[in-house]
mmCIF file of C-alpha atoms in Angstrom:
data_model
loop_
_atom_site.group_PDB
_atom_site.id
_atom_site.type_symbol
_atom_site.label_atom_id
_atom_site.label_comp_id
_atom_site.label_asym_id
_atom_site.label_seq_id
_atom_site.Cartn_x
_atom_site.Cartn_y
_atom_site.Cartn_z
ATOM 1 C CA MET A 1 3.406 -26.175 -9.475
ATOM 2 C CA PHE A 2 6.768 -23.016 -9.039
ATOM 3 C CA VAL A 3 9.023 -21.766 -11.878
ATOM 4 C CA ASP A 4 12.596 -20.057 -11.353
ATOM 5 C CA VAL A 5 12.264 -16.798 -13.060
ATOM 6 C CA PRO A 6 14.960 -14.186 -11.982
ATOM 7 C CA GLY A 7 14.384 -13.235 -8.213
ATOM 8 C CA GLY A 8 12.908 -16.041 -7.099
ATOM 9 C CA ARG A 9 10.135 -18.275 -8.168
ATOM 10 C CA VAL A 10 6.794 -17.704 -9.452
ATOM 11 C CA TYR A 11 3.400 -20.223 -9.182
ATOM 12 C CA CYS A 12 1.581 -21.630 -12.405
ATOM 13 C CA ARG A 13 -1.099 -23.240 -12.742
ATOM 14 C CA THR A 14 -2.441 -24.805 -16.049
ATOM 15 C CA VAL A 15 -6.509 -26.005 -16.442
ATOM 16 C CA GLY A 16 -7.154 -27.971 -19.362
ATOM 17 C CA HIS A 17 -4.087 -30.427 -19.880
ATOM 18 C CA GLY A 18 -4.262 -32.322 -22.611
ATOM 19 C CA ALA A 19 -7.031 -30.191 -24.206
ATOM 20 C CA PRO A 20 -6.320 -29.979 -28.257
ATOM 21 C CA GLY A 21 -5.798 -26.306 -29.068
ATOM 22 C CA LEU A 22 -2.465 -23.973 -28.593
ATOM 23 C CA PRO A 23 -2.442 -23.287 -25.170
ATOM 24 C CA LEU A 24 -3.188 -19.920 -23.738
ATOM 25 C CA LEU A 25 -0.891 -18.277 -21.415
ATOM 26 C CA VAL A 26 -2.683 -15.397 -19.076
ATOM 27 C CA LEU A 27 -0.835 -12.078 -17.562
ATOM 28 C CA HIS A 28 -3.159 -10.355 -14.550
ATOM 29 C CA GLY A 29 -2.707 -7.151 -13.634
ATOM 30 C CA GLY A 30 -1.879 -4.889 -11.199
ATOM 31 C CA PRO A 31 0.794 -4.641 -11.127
ATOM 32 C CA GLY A 32 0.697 -7.278 -8.009
ATOM 33 C CA VAL A 33 -2.988 -8.757 -8.508
ATOM 34 C CA PRO A 34 -3.063 -12.514 -8.670
ATOM 35 C CA HIS A 35 -4.384 -14.531 -11.015
ATOM 36 C CA ASP A 36 -6.979 -15.130 -9.153
ATOM 37 C CA TYR A 37 -9.484 -13.026 -10.529
ATOM 38 C CA LEU A 38 -8.801 -14.025 -13.677
ATOM 39 C CA GLU A 39 -10.635 -17.686 -12.972
ATOM 40 C CA PRO A 40 -13.614 -17.238 -15.119
ATOM 41 C CA LEU A 41 -10.763 -17.830 -17.934
ATOM 42 C CA GLU A 42 -10.698 -21.714 -16.720
ATOM 43 C CA ALA A 43 -13.984 -22.104 -19.117
ATOM 44 C CA LEU A 44 -11.615 -21.578 -22.305
ATOM 45 C CA ALA A 45 -9.666 -24.858 -21.283
ATOM 46 C CA ASP A 46 -12.524 -27.104 -22.932
ATOM 47 C CA GLU A 47 -10.435 -26.195 -26.298
ATOM 48 C CA ARG A 48 -6.902 -25.488 -24.957
ATOM 49 C CA PRO A 49 -4.988 -25.673 -21.642
ATOM 50 C CA VAL A 50 -5.294 -22.398 -20.196
ATOM 51 C CA VAL A 51 -1.797 -21.270 -18.432
ATOM 52 C CA PHE A 52 -2.064 -18.954 -15.100
ATOM 53 C CA TYR A 53 1.072 -17.577 -13.116
ATOM 54 C CA ASP A 54 1.148 -14.975 -10.171
ATOM 55 C CA GLN A 55 3.945 -13.233 -11.167
ATOM 56 C CA LEU A 56 7.002 -12.395 -8.079
ATOM 57 C CA GLY A 57 6.128 -10.571 -5.409
ATOM 58 C CA CYS A 58 2.242 -11.359 -5.136
ATOM 59 C CA GLY A 59 -0.331 -14.239 -4.923
ATOM 60 C CA LEU A 60 1.567 -17.614 -3.899
ATOM 61 C CA SER A 61 4.807 -16.997 -5.875
ATOM 62 C CA ASP A 62 8.126 -15.549 -3.643
ATOM 63 C CA ARG A 63 7.999 -12.085 -2.618
ATOM 64 C CA PRO A 64 11.160 -10.709 -2.258
ATOM 65 C CA ASP A 65 11.886 -7.253 -0.111
ATOM 66 C CA ASP A 66 13.727 -5.723 -3.277
ATOM 67 C CA PRO A 67 11.916 -3.055 -5.178
ATOM 68 C CA ALA A 68 14.867 -3.144 -7.434
ATOM 69 C CA LEU A 69 13.210 -6.459 -9.077
ATOM 70 C CA PHE A 70 9.943 -4.709 -9.664
ATOM 71 C CA THR A 71 10.366 -3.511 -13.090
ATOM 72 C CA VAL A 72 8.802 -3.921 -16.620
ATOM 73 C CA SER A 73 11.996 -5.574 -17.947
ATOM 74 C CA ARG A 74 12.638 -8.256 -14.932
ATOM 75 C CA PHE A 75 8.906 -8.670 -16.051
ATOM 76 C CA VAL A 76 9.670 -9.640 -19.281
ATOM 77 C CA ALA A 77 12.690 -11.531 -18.411
ATOM 78 C CA GLU A 78 10.178 -13.944 -16.142
ATOM 79 C CA LEU A 79 7.051 -14.259 -18.816
ATOM 80 C CA ASP A 80 9.994 -15.266 -21.013
ATOM 81 C CA ALA A 81 11.554 -17.656 -18.465
ATOM 82 C CA VAL A 82 8.291 -19.163 -17.559
ATOM 83 C CA ARG A 83 7.572 -19.825 -21.479
ATOM 84 C CA ARG A 84 10.650 -21.709 -21.630
ATOM 85 C CA ALA A 85 10.610 -23.575 -18.644
ATOM 86 C CA LEU A 86 6.377 -24.180 -19.741
ATOM 87 C CA LYS A 87 7.677 -25.424 -22.850
ATOM 88 C CA LEU A 88 5.275 -23.125 -24.832
ATOM 89 C CA SER A 89 7.204 -22.908 -27.715
ATOM 90 C CA ARG A 90 3.278 -21.563 -29.878
ATOM 91 C CA LEU A 91 0.951 -20.228 -27.910
ATOM 92 C CA HIS A 92 -1.360 -17.442 -27.014
ATOM 93 C CA LEU A 93 -0.626 -14.694 -24.808
ATOM 94 C CA LEU A 94 -3.818 -12.691 -22.435
ATOM 95 C CA GLY A 95 -2.833 -9.896 -20.672
ATOM 96 C CA GLN A 96 -5.538 -7.710 -18.805
ATOM 97 C CA SER A 97 -4.624 -4.432 -17.657
ATOM 98 C CA TRP A 98 -0.761 -4.622 -16.056
ATOM 99 C CA GLY A 99 -0.694 -7.946 -18.097
ATOM 100 C CA THR A 100 -1.406 -5.924 -21.410
ATOM 101 C CA MET A 101 2.201 -3.857 -20.850
ATOM 102 C CA LEU A 102 3.502 -7.215 -19.784
ATOM 103 C CA ALA A 103 2.192 -8.592 -23.144
ATOM 104 C CA VAL A 104 3.185 -5.694 -25.600
ATOM 105 C CA ASP A 105 7.558 -5.458 -24.280
ATOM 106 C CA TYR A 106 7.294 -8.781 -24.191
ATOM 107 C CA LEU A 107 6.898 -9.239 -28.085
ATOM 108 C CA LEU A 108 8.369 -6.104 -28.849
ATOM 109 C CA GLU A 109 11.304 -7.042 -26.814
ATOM 110 C CA LYS A 110 11.650 -11.158 -27.236
ATOM 111 C CA GLY A 111 9.894 -11.348 -30.335
ATOM 112 C CA GLN A 112 6.498 -12.652 -31.813
ATOM 113 C CA ALA A 113 7.757 -16.212 -32.955
ATOM 114 C CA GLY A 114 5.395 -19.254 -32.141
ATOM 115 C CA VAL A 115 2.849 -16.759 -30.875
ATOM 116 C CA ALA A 116 -0.587 -16.692 -32.868
ATOM 117 C CA GLY A 117 -3.353 -14.804 -31.159
ATOM 118 C CA LEU A 118 -3.159 -11.271 -28.298
ATOM 119 C CA VAL A 119 -5.775 -10.864 -26.678
ATOM 120 C CA LEU A 120 -5.360 -7.473 -25.162
ATOM 121 C CA SER A 121 -7.976 -6.476 -22.497
ATOM 122 C CA GLY A 122 -8.432 -3.210 -20.160
ATOM 123 C CA PRO A 123 -5.713 -1.916 -22.223
ATOM 124 C CA CYS A 124 -2.878 0.712 -20.359
ATOM 125 C CA LEU A 125 -0.260 1.231 -23.348
ATOM 126 C CA SER A 126 0.201 4.634 -22.275
ATOM 127 C CA ALA A 127 0.388 6.007 -18.424
ATOM 128 C CA ARG A 128 0.238 9.357 -19.292
ATOM 129 C CA GLN A 129 -3.692 8.821 -21.274
ATOM 130 C CA PHE A 130 -4.437 6.160 -18.084
ATOM 131 C CA ALA A 131 -4.302 9.037 -15.759
ATOM 132 C CA ALA A 132 -5.663 10.976 -18.546
ATOM 133 C CA ASP A 133 -8.459 9.136 -18.639
ATOM 134 C CA GLN A 134 -8.894 9.091 -14.712
ATOM 135 C CA ARG A 135 -9.152 12.389 -14.530
ATOM 136 C CA GLU A 136 -11.630 12.251 -17.111
ATOM 137 C CA HIS A 137 -13.422 10.029 -14.985
ATOM 138 C CA LEU A 138 -13.081 11.495 -11.436
ATOM 139 C CA ALA A 139 -14.530 14.904 -13.018
ATOM 140 C CA GLN A 140 -17.454 12.657 -13.304
ATOM 141 C CA MET A 141 -17.748 11.715 -9.591
ATOM 142 C CA PRO A 142 -19.423 13.449 -6.662
ATOM 143 C CA GLU A 143 -17.758 16.523 -4.844
ATOM 144 C CA ASP A 144 -17.237 14.906 -1.543
ATOM 145 C CA VAL A 145 -15.185 12.137 -3.553
ATOM 146 C CA ARG A 146 -13.394 14.527 -5.849
ATOM 147 C CA LEU A 147 -12.371 16.681 -2.566
ATOM 148 C CA ALA A 148 -11.546 13.585 -1.280
ATOM 149 C CA ILE A 149 -8.846 12.640 -3.495
ATOM 150 C CA ALA A 150 -7.476 16.385 -4.043
ATOM 151 C CA ALA A 151 -7.014 16.689 -0.511
ATOM 152 C CA ALA A 152 -5.450 13.494 -0.396
ATOM 153 C CA GLU A 153 -2.888 14.276 -3.269
ATOM 154 C CA ALA A 154 -2.618 17.914 -2.204
ATOM 155 C CA THR A 155 -1.132 16.006 1.346
ATOM 156 C CA ALA A 156 0.169 13.147 0.167
ATOM 157 C CA ASP A 157 -1.679 11.318 3.217
ATOM 158 C CA PHE A 158 -3.320 8.023 1.019
ATOM 159 C CA ALA A 159 -4.469 6.289 4.132
ATOM 160 C CA SER A 160 -7.409 8.549 5.439
ATOM 161 C CA PRO A 161 -10.922 6.449 5.682
ATOM 162 C CA ALA A 162 -12.039 9.475 3.944
ATOM 163 C CA TYR A 163 -9.727 8.857 0.703
ATOM 164 C CA GLU A 164 -10.484 5.186 1.164
ATOM 165 C CA ALA A 165 -13.959 5.921 0.811
ATOM 166 C CA ALA A 166 -13.362 7.704 -2.491
ATOM 167 C CA VAL A 167 -11.311 5.397 -3.847
ATOM 168 C CA THR A 168 -14.058 2.674 -3.197
ATOM 169 C CA ALA A 169 -16.278 4.718 -5.369
ATOM 170 C CA PHE A 170 -14.466 5.065 -7.952
ATOM 171 C CA TYR A 171 -13.501 1.386 -8.218
ATOM 172 C CA ALA A 172 -17.226 0.513 -7.721
ATOM 173 C CA ARG A 173 -17.980 2.881 -10.669
ATOM 174 C CA HIS A 174 -14.863 1.793 -12.950
ATOM 175 C CA VAL A 175 -13.352 -1.179 -11.719
ATOM 176 C CA CYS A 176 -15.974 -3.403 -11.015
ATOM 177 C CA ARG A 177 -19.494 -2.856 -10.990
ATOM 178 C CA LEU A 178 -20.756 -6.075 -9.344
ATOM 179 C CA ASP A 179 -22.022 -5.733 -6.068
ATOM 180 C CA PRO A 180 -21.000 -7.424 -4.208
ATOM 181 C CA TRP A 181 -17.416 -8.045 -5.444
ATOM 182 C CA PRO A 182 -16.861 -11.975 -7.021
ATOM 183 C CA GLU A 183 -15.023 -13.694 -4.615
ATOM 184 C CA CYS A 184 -12.212 -14.391 -6.675
ATOM 185 C CA LEU A 185 -11.822 -11.242 -7.167
ATOM 186 C CA THR A 186 -12.037 -10.174 -3.220
ATOM 187 C CA ARG A 187 -9.712 -13.432 -2.828
ATOM 188 C CA ALA A 188 -7.168 -11.771 -5.155
ATOM 189 C CA ILE A 189 -7.058 -8.245 -3.642
ATOM 190 C CA GLU A 190 -6.249 -10.055 -0.631
ATOM 191 C CA LYS A 191 -3.135 -11.997 -1.799
ATOM 192 C CA MET A 192 -2.062 -8.759 -3.529
ATOM 193 C CA GLY A 193 1.499 -7.768 -3.763
ATOM 194 C CA HIS A 194 1.253 -3.919 -2.354
ATOM 195 C CA PRO A 195 4.655 -2.704 -2.619
ATOM 196 C CA VAL A 196 5.101 -4.151 -6.256
ATOM 197 C CA TYR A 197 1.862 -2.068 -6.621
ATOM 198 C CA ALA A 198 3.170 1.013 -5.386
ATOM 199 C CA ARG A 199 6.681 0.969 -6.621
ATOM 200 C CA MET A 200 5.770 0.274 -10.398
ATOM 201 C CA TRP A 201 2.163 2.330 -10.491
ATOM 202 C CA GLY A 202 1.830 4.332 -7.058
ATOM 203 C CA PRO A 203 -1.413 4.463 -4.669
ATOM 204 C CA SER A 204 -4.648 4.015 -6.579
ATOM 205 C CA GLU A 205 -5.332 3.839 -10.195
ATOM 206 C CA PHE A 206 -5.775 7.544 -10.958
ATOM 207 C CA THR A 207 -2.223 8.394 -9.009
ATOM 208 C CA VAL A 208 0.276 7.372 -11.026
ATOM 209 C CA THR A 209 3.585 7.808 -9.373
ATOM 210 C CA GLY A 210 5.675 4.618 -9.670
ATOM 211 C CA CYS A 211 8.151 3.779 -12.250
ATOM 212 C CA LEU A 212 5.187 3.208 -15.616
ATOM 213 C CA ALA A 213 4.632 6.793 -15.280
ATOM 214 C CA GLY A 214 6.051 7.096 -18.194
ATOM 215 C CA TYR A 215 5.258 3.952 -19.851
ATOM 216 C CA ASP A 216 4.213 4.614 -23.625
ATOM 217 C CA ARG A 217 4.287 2.152 -26.555
ATOM 218 C CA THR A 218 1.569 3.744 -28.891
ATOM 219 C CA GLY A 219 4.922 4.517 -30.791
ATOM 220 C CA ASP A 220 5.721 0.789 -31.203
ATOM 221 C CA LEU A 221 2.265 -1.306 -31.600
ATOM 222 C CA GLY A 222 2.892 -0.835 -35.755
ATOM 223 C CA GLY A 223 5.619 -3.504 -35.070
ATOM 224 C CA LEU A 224 3.192 -6.317 -33.970
ATOM 225 C CA ARG A 225 2.590 -8.417 -36.711
ATOM 226 C CA LEU A 226 -0.092 -10.484 -35.486
ATOM 227 C CA PRO A 227 -4.049 -11.058 -35.074
ATOM 228 C CA ALA A 228 -5.193 -9.234 -32.199
ATOM 229 C CA LEU A 229 -7.923 -8.841 -29.952
ATOM 230 C CA PHE A 230 -8.699 -5.491 -27.626
ATOM 231 C CA THR A 231 -11.713 -5.942 -25.734
ATOM 232 C CA CYS A 232 -12.897 -2.975 -22.917
ATOM 233 C CA GLY A 233 -15.821 -1.983 -20.984
ATOM 234 C CA ARG A 234 -18.449 0.963 -21.440
ATOM 235 C CA PHE A 235 -17.255 2.662 -17.960
ATOM 236 C CA ASP A 236 -13.541 0.621 -18.592
ATOM 237 C CA GLU A 237 -10.213 2.360 -16.705
ATOM 238 C CA ALA A 238 -9.455 2.035 -20.516
ATOM 239 C CA THR A 239 -11.720 4.010 -22.123
ATOM 240 C CA PRO A 240 -13.555 2.713 -25.189
ATOM 241 C CA ALA A 241 -12.302 5.896 -27.349
ATOM 242 C CA THR A 242 -8.449 4.857 -25.851
ATOM 243 C CA THR A 243 -8.763 1.062 -26.677
ATOM 244 C CA ALA A 244 -9.870 2.423 -29.964
ATOM 245 C CA LEU A 245 -6.928 4.554 -30.317
ATOM 246 C CA TYR A 246 -5.259 1.790 -29.692
ATOM 247 C CA ARG A 247 -6.071 -0.980 -32.181
ATOM 248 C CA SER A 248 -5.973 1.659 -34.418
ATOM 249 C CA LEU A 249 -2.493 1.702 -34.616
ATOM 250 C CA LEU A 250 -1.667 -2.349 -34.745
ATOM 251 C CA PRO A 251 -2.416 -3.313 -38.295
ATOM 252 C CA GLY A 252 -5.757 -5.552 -38.854
ATOM 253 C CA ALA A 253 -6.499 -5.725 -34.864
ATOM 254 C CA ARG A 254 -10.587 -6.015 -33.752
ATOM 255 C CA LEU A 255 -12.308 -4.214 -30.902
ATOM 256 C CA ARG A 256 -14.961 -5.547 -29.018
ATOM 257 C CA VAL A 257 -16.780 -3.053 -26.249
ATOM 258 C CA PHE A 258 -19.300 -4.195 -23.513
ATOM 259 C CA GLU A 259 -22.384 -2.586 -22.443
ATOM 260 C CA ASP A 260 -23.110 -2.260 -19.060
ATOM 261 C CA ALA A 261 -19.581 -3.120 -17.756
ATOM 262 C CA SER A 262 -15.799 -1.588 -16.878
ATOM 263 C CA HIS A 263 -12.027 -2.906 -16.047
ATOM 264 C CA GLU A 264 -13.223 -6.610 -15.151
ATOM 265 C CA HIS A 265 -15.885 -7.097 -17.972
ATOM 266 C CA HIS A 266 -14.892 -10.381 -17.682
ATOM 267 C CA LEU A 267 -16.714 -10.778 -14.807
ATOM 268 C CA GLU A 268 -19.702 -8.773 -15.148
ATOM 269 C CA ARG A 269 -19.894 -9.722 -18.578
ATOM 270 C CA PRO A 270 -18.388 -13.432 -18.397
ATOM 271 C CA GLY A 271 -20.214 -15.226 -21.377
ATOM 272 C CA ASP A 272 -19.783 -12.329 -23.790
ATOM 273 C CA TYR A 273 -16.485 -11.942 -23.057
ATOM 274 C CA LEU A 274 -15.068 -15.898 -23.077
ATOM 275 C CA GLU A 275 -17.369 -16.414 -26.316
ATOM 276 C CA THR A 276 -15.623 -12.979 -27.880
ATOM 277 C CA VAL A 277 -12.543 -14.928 -26.433
ATOM 278 C CA ALA A 278 -12.687 -18.278 -27.404
ATOM 279 C CA ALA A 279 -13.983 -17.080 -31.298
ATOM 280 C CA PHE A 280 -11.214 -15.477 -31.996
ATOM 281 C CA LEU A 281 -8.435 -18.048 -30.248
ATOM 282 C CA ARG A 282 -9.820 -20.369 -33.398
ATOM 283 C CA GLN A 283 -9.655 -17.866 -36.147
ATOM 284 C CA ALA A 284 -6.299 -17.101 -34.911
ATOM 285 C CA GLU A 285 -5.090 -20.575 -34.561
ATOM 286 C CA ALA A 286 -6.137 -21.535 -37.720
ATOM 287 C CA GLY A 287 -4.424 -18.362 -39.618
ATOM 288 C CA PRO A 288 -0.216 -18.425 -39.546
ATOM 289 C CA PRO A 289 1.430 -18.175 -36.218
ATOM 290 C CA GLY A 290 3.024 -15.360 -35.186
ATOM 291 C CA ARG A 291 6.567 -13.759 -36.939
ATOM 292 C CA PRO A 292 9.641 -12.914 -35.898
#
């Protein structure tokens, strides 16, 4: 189905209609990488409805040619419109990567009423810290990778074969360590909204030139008063140290680090990930709902 949101229509899909638990609304990353790569979360529909949607500008949603629509505040309004249209008065939120930024901004701007639990996977809650962590990762990459990236950044030529090869090597270590990548992930990349990613983030994960460059919600995390779970992989772009820092700033939050995994740890360690999230949602649901 499609839902009208500010700027166009977005595609929504629910798995597990009629399941007894509170719905889980899933916020994909990117920005601009549609929900396909999060399909393993469908397994949670044995206990609750799982709701996916493609944010404006990617996947099966409308792709307006208006960069002014690609802002955090408009995506917050979009999320609010989706929640209202689907009548999700009580629910859980799960954000992955950029989706964690969207989830946190939504809760801080629109309130926490009715949100029983929050899962933040591969979190990026400070763009500056995220970029710094990628620089540390780059320092551990082979010399040819480092030189290719430095050359591209010096010339602003991000289309060279050498740069693309360097990015691929980086992603194979810190984004998804499976070889080959799962079909759902390659499908999501094929349906990616590149203008959204470029406008909001930049040419790559470690080159942040978009409107999110100044994003930082670390000082506001203490204002969240609801059960929260942080997850990351040992080799994640969202490093265990930075994710632990975020957890320390959100009262009562939990952290799970998945070994031998990276940013897409839900794909690399699906059994452990789904078991961890399912247990957290059950426990959060048994407690009081989020407060405004």
